[in-house]
CSV table of C-alpha atoms and ligand atoms in Angstrom, one decimal:
chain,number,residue,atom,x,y,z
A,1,UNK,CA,118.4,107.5,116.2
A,2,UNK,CA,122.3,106.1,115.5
A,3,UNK,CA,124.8,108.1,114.8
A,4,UNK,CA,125.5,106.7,111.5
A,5,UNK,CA,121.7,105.8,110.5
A,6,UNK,CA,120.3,104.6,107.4
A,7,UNK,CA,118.1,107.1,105.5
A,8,UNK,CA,114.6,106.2,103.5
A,9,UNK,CA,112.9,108.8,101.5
A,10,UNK,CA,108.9,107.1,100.7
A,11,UNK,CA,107.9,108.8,97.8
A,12,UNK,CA,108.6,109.7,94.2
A,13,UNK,CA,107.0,113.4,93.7
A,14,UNK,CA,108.8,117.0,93.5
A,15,UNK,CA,109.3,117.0,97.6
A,16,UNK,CA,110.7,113.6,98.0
A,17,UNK,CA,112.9,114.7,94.9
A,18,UNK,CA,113.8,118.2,96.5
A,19,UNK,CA,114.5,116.3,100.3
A,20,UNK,CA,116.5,113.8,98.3
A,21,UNK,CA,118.4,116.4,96.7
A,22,UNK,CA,119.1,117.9,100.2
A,23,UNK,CA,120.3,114.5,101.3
A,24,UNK,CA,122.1,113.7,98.9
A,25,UNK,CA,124.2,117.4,99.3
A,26,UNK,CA,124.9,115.6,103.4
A,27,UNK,CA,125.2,111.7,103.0
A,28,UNK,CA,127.0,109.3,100.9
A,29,UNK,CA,124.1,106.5,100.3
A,30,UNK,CA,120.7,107.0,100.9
A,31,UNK,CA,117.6,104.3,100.6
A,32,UNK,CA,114.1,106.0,98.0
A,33,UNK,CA,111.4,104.3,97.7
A,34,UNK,CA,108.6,104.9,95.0
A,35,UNK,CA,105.8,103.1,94.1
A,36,UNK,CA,106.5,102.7,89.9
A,37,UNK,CA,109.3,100.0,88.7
A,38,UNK,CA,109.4,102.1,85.3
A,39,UNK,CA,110.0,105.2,87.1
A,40,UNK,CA,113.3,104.1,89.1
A,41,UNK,CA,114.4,102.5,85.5
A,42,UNK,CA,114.0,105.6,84.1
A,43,UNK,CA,115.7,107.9,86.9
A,44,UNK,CA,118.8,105.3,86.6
A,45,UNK,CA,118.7,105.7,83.0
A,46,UNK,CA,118.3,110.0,82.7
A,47,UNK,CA,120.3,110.8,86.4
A,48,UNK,CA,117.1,112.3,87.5
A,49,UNK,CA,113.4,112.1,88.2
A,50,UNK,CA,111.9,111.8,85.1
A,51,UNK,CA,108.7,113.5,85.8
A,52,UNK,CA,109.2,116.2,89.0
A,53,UNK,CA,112.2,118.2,89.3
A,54,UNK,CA,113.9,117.2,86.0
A,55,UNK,CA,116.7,120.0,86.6
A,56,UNK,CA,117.8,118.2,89.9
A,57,UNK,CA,120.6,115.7,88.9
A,58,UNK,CA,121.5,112.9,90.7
A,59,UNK,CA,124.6,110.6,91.1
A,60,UNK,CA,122.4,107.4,91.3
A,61,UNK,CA,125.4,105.2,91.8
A,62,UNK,CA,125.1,106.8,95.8
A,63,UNK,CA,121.1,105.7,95.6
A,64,UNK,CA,119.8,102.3,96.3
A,65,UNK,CA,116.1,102.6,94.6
A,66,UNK,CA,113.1,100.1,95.6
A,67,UNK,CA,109.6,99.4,94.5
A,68,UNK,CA,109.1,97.6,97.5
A,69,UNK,CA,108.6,99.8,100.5
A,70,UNK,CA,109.3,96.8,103.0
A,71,UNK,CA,113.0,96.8,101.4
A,72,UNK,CA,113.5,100.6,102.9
A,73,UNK,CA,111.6,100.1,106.1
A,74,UNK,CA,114.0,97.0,106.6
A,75,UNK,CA,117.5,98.8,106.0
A,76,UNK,CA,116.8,102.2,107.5
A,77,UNK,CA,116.6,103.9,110.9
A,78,UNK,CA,115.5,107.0,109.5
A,79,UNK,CA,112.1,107.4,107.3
A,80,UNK,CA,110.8,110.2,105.2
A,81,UNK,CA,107.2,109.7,104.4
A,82,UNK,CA,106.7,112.2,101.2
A,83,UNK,CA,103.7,111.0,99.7
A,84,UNK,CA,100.4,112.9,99.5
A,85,UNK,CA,98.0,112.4,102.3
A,86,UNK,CA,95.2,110.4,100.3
A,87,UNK,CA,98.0,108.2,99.3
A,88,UNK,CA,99.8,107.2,102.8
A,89,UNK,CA,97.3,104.4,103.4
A,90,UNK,CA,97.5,103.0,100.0
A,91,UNK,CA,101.2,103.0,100.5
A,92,UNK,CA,101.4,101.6,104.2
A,93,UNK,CA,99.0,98.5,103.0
A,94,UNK,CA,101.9,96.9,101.4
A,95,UNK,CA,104.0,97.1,104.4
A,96,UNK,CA,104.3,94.0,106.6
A,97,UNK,CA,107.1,95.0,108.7
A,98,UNK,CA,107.1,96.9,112.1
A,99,UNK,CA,107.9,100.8,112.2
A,100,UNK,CA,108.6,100.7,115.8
A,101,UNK,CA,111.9,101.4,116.8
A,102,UNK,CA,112.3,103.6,113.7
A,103,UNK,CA,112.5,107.5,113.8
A,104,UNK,CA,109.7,108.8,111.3
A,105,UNK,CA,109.9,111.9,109.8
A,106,UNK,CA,106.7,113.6,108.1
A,107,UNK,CA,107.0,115.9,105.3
A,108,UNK,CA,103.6,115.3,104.1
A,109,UNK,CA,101.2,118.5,104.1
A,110,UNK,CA,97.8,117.1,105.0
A,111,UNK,CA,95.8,115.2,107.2
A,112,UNK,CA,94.7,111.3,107.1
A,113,UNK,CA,91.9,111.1,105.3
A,114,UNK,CA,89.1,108.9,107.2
A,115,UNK,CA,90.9,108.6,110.3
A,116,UNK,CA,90.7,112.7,110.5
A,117,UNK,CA,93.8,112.7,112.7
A,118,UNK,CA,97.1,114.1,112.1
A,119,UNK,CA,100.1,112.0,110.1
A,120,UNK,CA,101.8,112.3,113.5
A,121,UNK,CA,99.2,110.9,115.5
A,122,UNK,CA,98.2,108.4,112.9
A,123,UNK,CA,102.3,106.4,113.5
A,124,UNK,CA,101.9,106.8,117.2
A,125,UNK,CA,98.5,105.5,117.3
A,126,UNK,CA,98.6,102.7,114.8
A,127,UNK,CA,102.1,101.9,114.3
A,128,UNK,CA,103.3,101.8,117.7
A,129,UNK,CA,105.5,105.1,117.3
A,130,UNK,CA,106.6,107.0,120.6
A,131,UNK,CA,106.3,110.2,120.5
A,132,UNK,CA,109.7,111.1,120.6
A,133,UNK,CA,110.9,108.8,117.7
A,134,UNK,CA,108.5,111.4,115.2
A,135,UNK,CA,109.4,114.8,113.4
A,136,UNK,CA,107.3,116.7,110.7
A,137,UNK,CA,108.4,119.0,108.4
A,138,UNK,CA,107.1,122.6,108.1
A,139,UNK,CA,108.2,125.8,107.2
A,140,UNK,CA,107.2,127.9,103.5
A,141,UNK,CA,109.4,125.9,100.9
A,142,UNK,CA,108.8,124.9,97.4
A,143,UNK,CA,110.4,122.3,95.8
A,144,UNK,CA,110.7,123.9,92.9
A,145,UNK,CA,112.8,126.9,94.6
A,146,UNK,CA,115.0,123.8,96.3
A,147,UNK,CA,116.0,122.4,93.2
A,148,UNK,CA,117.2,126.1,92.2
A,149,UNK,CA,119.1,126.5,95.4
A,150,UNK,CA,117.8,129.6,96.3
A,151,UNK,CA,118.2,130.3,99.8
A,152,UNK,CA,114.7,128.1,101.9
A,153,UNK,CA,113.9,127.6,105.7
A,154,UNK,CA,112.7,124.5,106.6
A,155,UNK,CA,111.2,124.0,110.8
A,156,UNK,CA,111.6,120.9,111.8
A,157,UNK,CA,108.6,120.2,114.6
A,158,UNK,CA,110.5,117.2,117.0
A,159,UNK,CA,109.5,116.4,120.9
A,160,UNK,CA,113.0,115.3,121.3
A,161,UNK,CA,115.9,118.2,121.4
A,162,UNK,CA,118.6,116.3,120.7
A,163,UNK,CA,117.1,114.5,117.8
A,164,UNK,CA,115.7,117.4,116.2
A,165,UNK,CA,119.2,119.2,116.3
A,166,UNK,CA,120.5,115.8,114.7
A,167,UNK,CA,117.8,116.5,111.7
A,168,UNK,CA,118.2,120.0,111.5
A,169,UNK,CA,122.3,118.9,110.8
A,170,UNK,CA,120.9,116.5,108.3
A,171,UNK,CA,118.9,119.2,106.4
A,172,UNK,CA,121.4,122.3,106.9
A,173,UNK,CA,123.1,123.8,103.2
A,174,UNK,CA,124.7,126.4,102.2
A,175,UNK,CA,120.7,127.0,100.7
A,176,UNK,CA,118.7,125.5,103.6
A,177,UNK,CA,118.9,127.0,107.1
A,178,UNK,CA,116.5,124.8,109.4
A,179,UNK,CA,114.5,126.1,112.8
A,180,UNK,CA,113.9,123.4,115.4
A,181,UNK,CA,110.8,123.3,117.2
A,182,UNK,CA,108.7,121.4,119.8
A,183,UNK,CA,105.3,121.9,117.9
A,184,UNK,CA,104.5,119.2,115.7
A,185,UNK,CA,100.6,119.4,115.9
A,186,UNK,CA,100.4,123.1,115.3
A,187,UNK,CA,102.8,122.6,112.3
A,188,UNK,CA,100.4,119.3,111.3
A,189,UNK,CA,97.2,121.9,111.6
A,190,UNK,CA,98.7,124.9,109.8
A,191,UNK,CA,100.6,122.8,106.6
A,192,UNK,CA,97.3,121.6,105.8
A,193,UNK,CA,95.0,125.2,106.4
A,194,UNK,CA,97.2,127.2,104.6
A,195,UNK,CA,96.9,125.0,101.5
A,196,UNK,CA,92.5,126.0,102.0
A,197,UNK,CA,93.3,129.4,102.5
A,198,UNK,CA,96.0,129.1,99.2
A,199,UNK,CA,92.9,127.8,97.4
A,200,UNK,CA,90.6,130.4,98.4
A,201,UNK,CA,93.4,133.1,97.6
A,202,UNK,CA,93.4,131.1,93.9
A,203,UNK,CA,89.5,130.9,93.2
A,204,UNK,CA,89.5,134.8,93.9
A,205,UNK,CA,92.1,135.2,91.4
A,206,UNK,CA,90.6,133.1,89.1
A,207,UNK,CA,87.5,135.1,89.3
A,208,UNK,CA,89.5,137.9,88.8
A,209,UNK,CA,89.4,139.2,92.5
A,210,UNK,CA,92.6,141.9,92.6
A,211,UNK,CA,95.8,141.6,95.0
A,212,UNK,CA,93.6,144.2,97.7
A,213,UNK,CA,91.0,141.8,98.0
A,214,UNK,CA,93.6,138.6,97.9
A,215,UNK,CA,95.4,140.5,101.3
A,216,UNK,CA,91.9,141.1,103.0
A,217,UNK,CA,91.0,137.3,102.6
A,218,UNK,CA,94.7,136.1,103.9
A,219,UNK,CA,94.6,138.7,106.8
A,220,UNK,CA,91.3,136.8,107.7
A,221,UNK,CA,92.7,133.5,107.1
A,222,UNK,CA,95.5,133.6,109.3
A,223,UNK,CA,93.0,135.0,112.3
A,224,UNK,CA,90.9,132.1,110.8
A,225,UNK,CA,93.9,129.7,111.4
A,226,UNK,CA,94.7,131.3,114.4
A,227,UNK,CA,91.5,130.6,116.5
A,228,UNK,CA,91.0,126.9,115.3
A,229,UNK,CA,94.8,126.0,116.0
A,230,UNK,CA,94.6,127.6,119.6
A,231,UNK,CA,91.0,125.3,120.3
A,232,UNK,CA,92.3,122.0,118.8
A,233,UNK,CA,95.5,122.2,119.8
A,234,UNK,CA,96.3,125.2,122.8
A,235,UNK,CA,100.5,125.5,123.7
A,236,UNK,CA,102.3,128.3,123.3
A,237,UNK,CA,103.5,129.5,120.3
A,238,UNK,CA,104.1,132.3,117.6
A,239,UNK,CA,102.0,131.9,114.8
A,240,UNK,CA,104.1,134.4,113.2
A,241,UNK,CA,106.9,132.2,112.7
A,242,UNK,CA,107.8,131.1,109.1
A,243,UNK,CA,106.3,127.9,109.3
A,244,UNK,CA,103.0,129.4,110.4
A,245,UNK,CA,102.5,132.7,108.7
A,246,UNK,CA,105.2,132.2,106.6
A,247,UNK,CA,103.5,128.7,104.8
A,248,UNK,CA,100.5,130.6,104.9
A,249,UNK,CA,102.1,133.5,102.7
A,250,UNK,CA,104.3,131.4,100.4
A,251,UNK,CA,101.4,129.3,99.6
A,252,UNK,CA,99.1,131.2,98.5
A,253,UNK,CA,101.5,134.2,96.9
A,254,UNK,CA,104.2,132.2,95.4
A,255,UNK,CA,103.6,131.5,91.5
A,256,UNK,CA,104.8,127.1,92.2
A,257,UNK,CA,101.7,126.7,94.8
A,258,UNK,CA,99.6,123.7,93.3
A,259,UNK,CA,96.8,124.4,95.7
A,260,UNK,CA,96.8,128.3,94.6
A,261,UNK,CA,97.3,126.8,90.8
A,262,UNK,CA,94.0,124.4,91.5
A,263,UNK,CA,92.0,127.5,92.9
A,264,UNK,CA,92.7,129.6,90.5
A,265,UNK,CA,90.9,126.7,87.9
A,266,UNK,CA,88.3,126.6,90.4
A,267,UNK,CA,87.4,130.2,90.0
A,268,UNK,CA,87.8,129.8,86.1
A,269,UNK,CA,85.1,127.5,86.1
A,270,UNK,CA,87.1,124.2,85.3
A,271,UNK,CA,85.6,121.3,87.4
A,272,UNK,CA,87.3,119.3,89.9
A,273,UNK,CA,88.7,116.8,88.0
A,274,UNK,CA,90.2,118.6,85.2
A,275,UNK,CA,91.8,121.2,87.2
A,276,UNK,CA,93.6,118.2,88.9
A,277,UNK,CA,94.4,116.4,85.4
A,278,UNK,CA,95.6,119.5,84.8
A,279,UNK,CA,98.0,120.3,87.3
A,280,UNK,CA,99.7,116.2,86.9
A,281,UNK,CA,100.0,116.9,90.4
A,282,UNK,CA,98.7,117.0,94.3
A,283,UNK,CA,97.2,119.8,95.2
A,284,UNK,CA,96.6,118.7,99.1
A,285,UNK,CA,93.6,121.5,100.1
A,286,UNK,CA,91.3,119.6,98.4
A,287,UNK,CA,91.6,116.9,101.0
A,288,UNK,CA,92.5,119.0,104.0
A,289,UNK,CA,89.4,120.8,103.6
A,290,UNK,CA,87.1,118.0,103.9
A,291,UNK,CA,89.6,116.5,107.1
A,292,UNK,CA,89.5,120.0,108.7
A,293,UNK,CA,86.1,120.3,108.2
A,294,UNK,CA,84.9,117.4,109.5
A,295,UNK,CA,87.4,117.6,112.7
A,296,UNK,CA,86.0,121.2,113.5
A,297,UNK,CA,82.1,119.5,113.4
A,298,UNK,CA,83.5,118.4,116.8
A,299,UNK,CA,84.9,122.1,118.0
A,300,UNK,CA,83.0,124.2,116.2
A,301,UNK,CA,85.4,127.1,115.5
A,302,UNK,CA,83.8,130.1,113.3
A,303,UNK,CA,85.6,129.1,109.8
A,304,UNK,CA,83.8,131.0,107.2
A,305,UNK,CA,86.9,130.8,104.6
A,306,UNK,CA,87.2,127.3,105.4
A,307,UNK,CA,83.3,126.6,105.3
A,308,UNK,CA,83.5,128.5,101.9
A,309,UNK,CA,85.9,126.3,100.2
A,310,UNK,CA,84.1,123.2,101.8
A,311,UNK,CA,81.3,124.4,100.0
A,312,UNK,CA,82.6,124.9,96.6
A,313,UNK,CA,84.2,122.0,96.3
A,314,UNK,CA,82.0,119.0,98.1
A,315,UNK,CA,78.3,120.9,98.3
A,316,UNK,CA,78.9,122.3,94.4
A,317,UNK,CA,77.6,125.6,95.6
A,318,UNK,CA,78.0,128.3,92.8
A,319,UNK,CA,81.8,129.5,93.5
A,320,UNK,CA,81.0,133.5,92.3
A,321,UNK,CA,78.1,133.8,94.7
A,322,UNK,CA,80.2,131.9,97.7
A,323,UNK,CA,82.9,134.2,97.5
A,324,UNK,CA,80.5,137.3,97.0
A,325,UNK,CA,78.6,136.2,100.1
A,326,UNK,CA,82.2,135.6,102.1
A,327,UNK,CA,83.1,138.9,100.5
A,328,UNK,CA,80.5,140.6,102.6
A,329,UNK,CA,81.5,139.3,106.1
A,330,UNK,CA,85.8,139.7,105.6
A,331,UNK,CA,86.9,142.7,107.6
B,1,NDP,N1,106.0,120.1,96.4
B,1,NDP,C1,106.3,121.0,97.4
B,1,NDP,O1,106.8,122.1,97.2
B,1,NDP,C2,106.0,120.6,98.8
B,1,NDP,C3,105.2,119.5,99.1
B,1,NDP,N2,105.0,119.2,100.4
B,1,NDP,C4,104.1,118.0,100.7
B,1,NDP,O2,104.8,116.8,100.3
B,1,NDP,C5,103.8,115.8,100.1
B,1,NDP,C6,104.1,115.1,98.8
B,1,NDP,O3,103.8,116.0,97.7
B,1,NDP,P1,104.7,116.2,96.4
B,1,NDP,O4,106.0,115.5,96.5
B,1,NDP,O5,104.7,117.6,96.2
B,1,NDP,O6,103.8,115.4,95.3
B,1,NDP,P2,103.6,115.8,93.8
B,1,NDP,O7,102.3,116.5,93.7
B,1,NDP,O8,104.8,116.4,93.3
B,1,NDP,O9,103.5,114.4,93.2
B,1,NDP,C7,102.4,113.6,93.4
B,1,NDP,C8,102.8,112.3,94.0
B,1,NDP,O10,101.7,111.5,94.4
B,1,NDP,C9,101.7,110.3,93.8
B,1,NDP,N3,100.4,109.8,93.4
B,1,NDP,C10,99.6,110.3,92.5
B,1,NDP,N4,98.5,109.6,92.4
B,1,NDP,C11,98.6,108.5,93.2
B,1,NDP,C12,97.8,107.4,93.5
B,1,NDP,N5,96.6,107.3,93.0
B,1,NDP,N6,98.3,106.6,94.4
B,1,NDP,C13,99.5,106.7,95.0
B,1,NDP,N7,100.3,107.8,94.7
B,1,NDP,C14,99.9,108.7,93.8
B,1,NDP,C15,102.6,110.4,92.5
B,1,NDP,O11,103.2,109.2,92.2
B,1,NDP,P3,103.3,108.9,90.6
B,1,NDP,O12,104.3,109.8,90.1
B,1,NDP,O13,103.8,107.5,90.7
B,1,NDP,O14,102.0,109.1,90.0
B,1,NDP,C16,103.7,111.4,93.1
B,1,NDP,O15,104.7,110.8,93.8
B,1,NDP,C17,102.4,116.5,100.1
B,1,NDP,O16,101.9,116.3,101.4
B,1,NDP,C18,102.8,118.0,100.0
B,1,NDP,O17,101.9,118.8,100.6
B,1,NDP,C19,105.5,119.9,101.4
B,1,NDP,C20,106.3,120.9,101.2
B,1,NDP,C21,106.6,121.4,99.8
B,2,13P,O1,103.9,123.5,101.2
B,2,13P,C1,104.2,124.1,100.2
B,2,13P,C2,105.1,125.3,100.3
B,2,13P,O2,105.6,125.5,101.6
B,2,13P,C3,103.8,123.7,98.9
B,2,13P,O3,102.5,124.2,98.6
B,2,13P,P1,101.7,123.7,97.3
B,2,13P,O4,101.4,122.3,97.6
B,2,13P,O5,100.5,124.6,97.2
B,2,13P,O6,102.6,123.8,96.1
């Protein structure tokens, strides 16, 4: 990473849009990529992202824009890949240029899809990405509460101290205040459990579970989370830390969750796809479930909230008598 390094935010939804807003507070020019022509003609036309984050206004004439994600991958030296999980493939299969060399940054919540690994491991093994040129994102932040400047604490998970503190500059406002760690796998594990558990917390609601129940089931999920993240990925750390306990609580507490939004429709009885027409956005649990799922065939933690969720949404088991049946083993 250069001193004065080019920036590239991948992605055109409410998280690339609130990271762009924070960049756009610390550097003069930065480099976005997303994937829709009429939606960068639109942003130059409004001053702002035309379908997430409509409040956040932009100077555009400090933005180069691209449809082509070659064109960012070319002039930058820094990378933010924003985009939803199920998407990062889709995205990367139009890319013909190497991303070696680069320093990637992952703010994406999820795991790969197919592959079952984490975004992190997924550069280093098929892009040729050291581990020290990769960071991901963690710590409980809405966008939403971004755009409003209201006072958010992102941890940056980086192998490499210097570089991390040289991210953590990137990212610091008089709103943001950012924690540097070494833990980038158990920030990779926990973004995408606590969006399961923020579904679970939001089919209990929807089936009209009360807030006692809701702090029994995430009292059990973060000892849930706790004993999968110490099997699959054992170091030492605090799990009580905001980006741990603290994603876990935001998510499935704070009234902007998607994934607690898409639960709730679950318990209401909505199906799958219309409670994700509904939302017009990504609510990542549904595919971390499956990922997590399928990665813990292998290490066979006890998971009943996860294996609960799994159920509902890929077996079509009836959601009321899952949760009464999970009901009956919480403690
Ligand atoms: N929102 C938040 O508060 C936070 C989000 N994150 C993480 O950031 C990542 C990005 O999520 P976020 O910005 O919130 O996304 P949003 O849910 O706000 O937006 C959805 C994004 O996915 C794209 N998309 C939808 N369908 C497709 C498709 N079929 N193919 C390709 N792209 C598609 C959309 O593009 P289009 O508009 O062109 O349809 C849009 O850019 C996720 O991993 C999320 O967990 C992390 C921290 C906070
Ligand atoms: O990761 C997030 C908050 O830290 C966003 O959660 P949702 O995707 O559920 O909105």
């Amino acid at each position: 990473m250069n001193n004065a390094c080019e920036i590239g935010i991948l992605g055109g939804g409410s998280w690339a849009t609130a990271i762009s807003k924070i960049i756009s507070d610390n550097c003069l020019n930065f480099h976005w990529y997303m994937r829709r022509i009429e939606q960068i003609e639109e942003f130059k036309a409004l001053k702002h992202n035309p379908f997430y984050l409509p409040n956040v206004k932009f100077d555009i004439e400090r933005i180069s824009f691209h449809s082509n994600i070659n064109e960012v991958v070319e002039k930058c030296d820094i990378l933010f890949f924003v985009v939803p999980s199920p998407f990062l493939k889709q995205h990367l299969q139009t890319l013909y240029l190497p991303l070696k060399g680069k320093f990637i940054v992952s703010a994406i919540k999820g795991i790969v899809p197919d592959e079952n690994i984490l975004v992190s491991d997924f550069f280093i093994k098929n892009y040729d990405v050291s581990v020290d040129s990769i960071a991901m994102l963690g710590g409980p932040c809405h966008a939403e509460e971004v755009s409003l400047e209201r006072l958010s604490y992102i941890t940056v998970g980086c192998d490499n101290e210097e570089y991390g503190q040289r991210l953590a500059k990137l990212f610091t406002t008089n709103y943001v205040k950012v924690i540097v760690s070494k833990d980038i796998s158990g920030i990779g594990y926990v973004s995408t459990l606590k969006n399961v558990y923020a579904i679970a917390a939001g089919i209990c609601q929807g089936l009209k579970y009360g807030d006692n129940f809701r702090a029994v089931l995430i009292s059990n999920s973060m000892m849930e989370l706790e004993h999968f993240v110490k099997i699959v990925s054992p170091m030492s750390r605090n799990l009580y830390d905001s980006a741990y306990l603290g994603d876990l609580l935001v998510t499935a507490y704070s009234r902007f969750s998607r994934n607690q939004l898409f639960g709730i429709m679950i318990g209401k009885g909505y199906s799958i796809v219309a409670a994700q027409m509904g939302m017009g956005m990504v609510a990542e649990g549904y595919f971390g479930v499956k990922c997590i799922k399928e990665i813990n065939n292998t290490y066979r933690v006890d998971m009943p909230i996860l294996d609960a969720v799994y159920s509902v949404l890929y077996e079509k088991k009836p959601v009321r008598s899952v949760v009464q049946k999970l009901s009956r083993i919480l403690g």
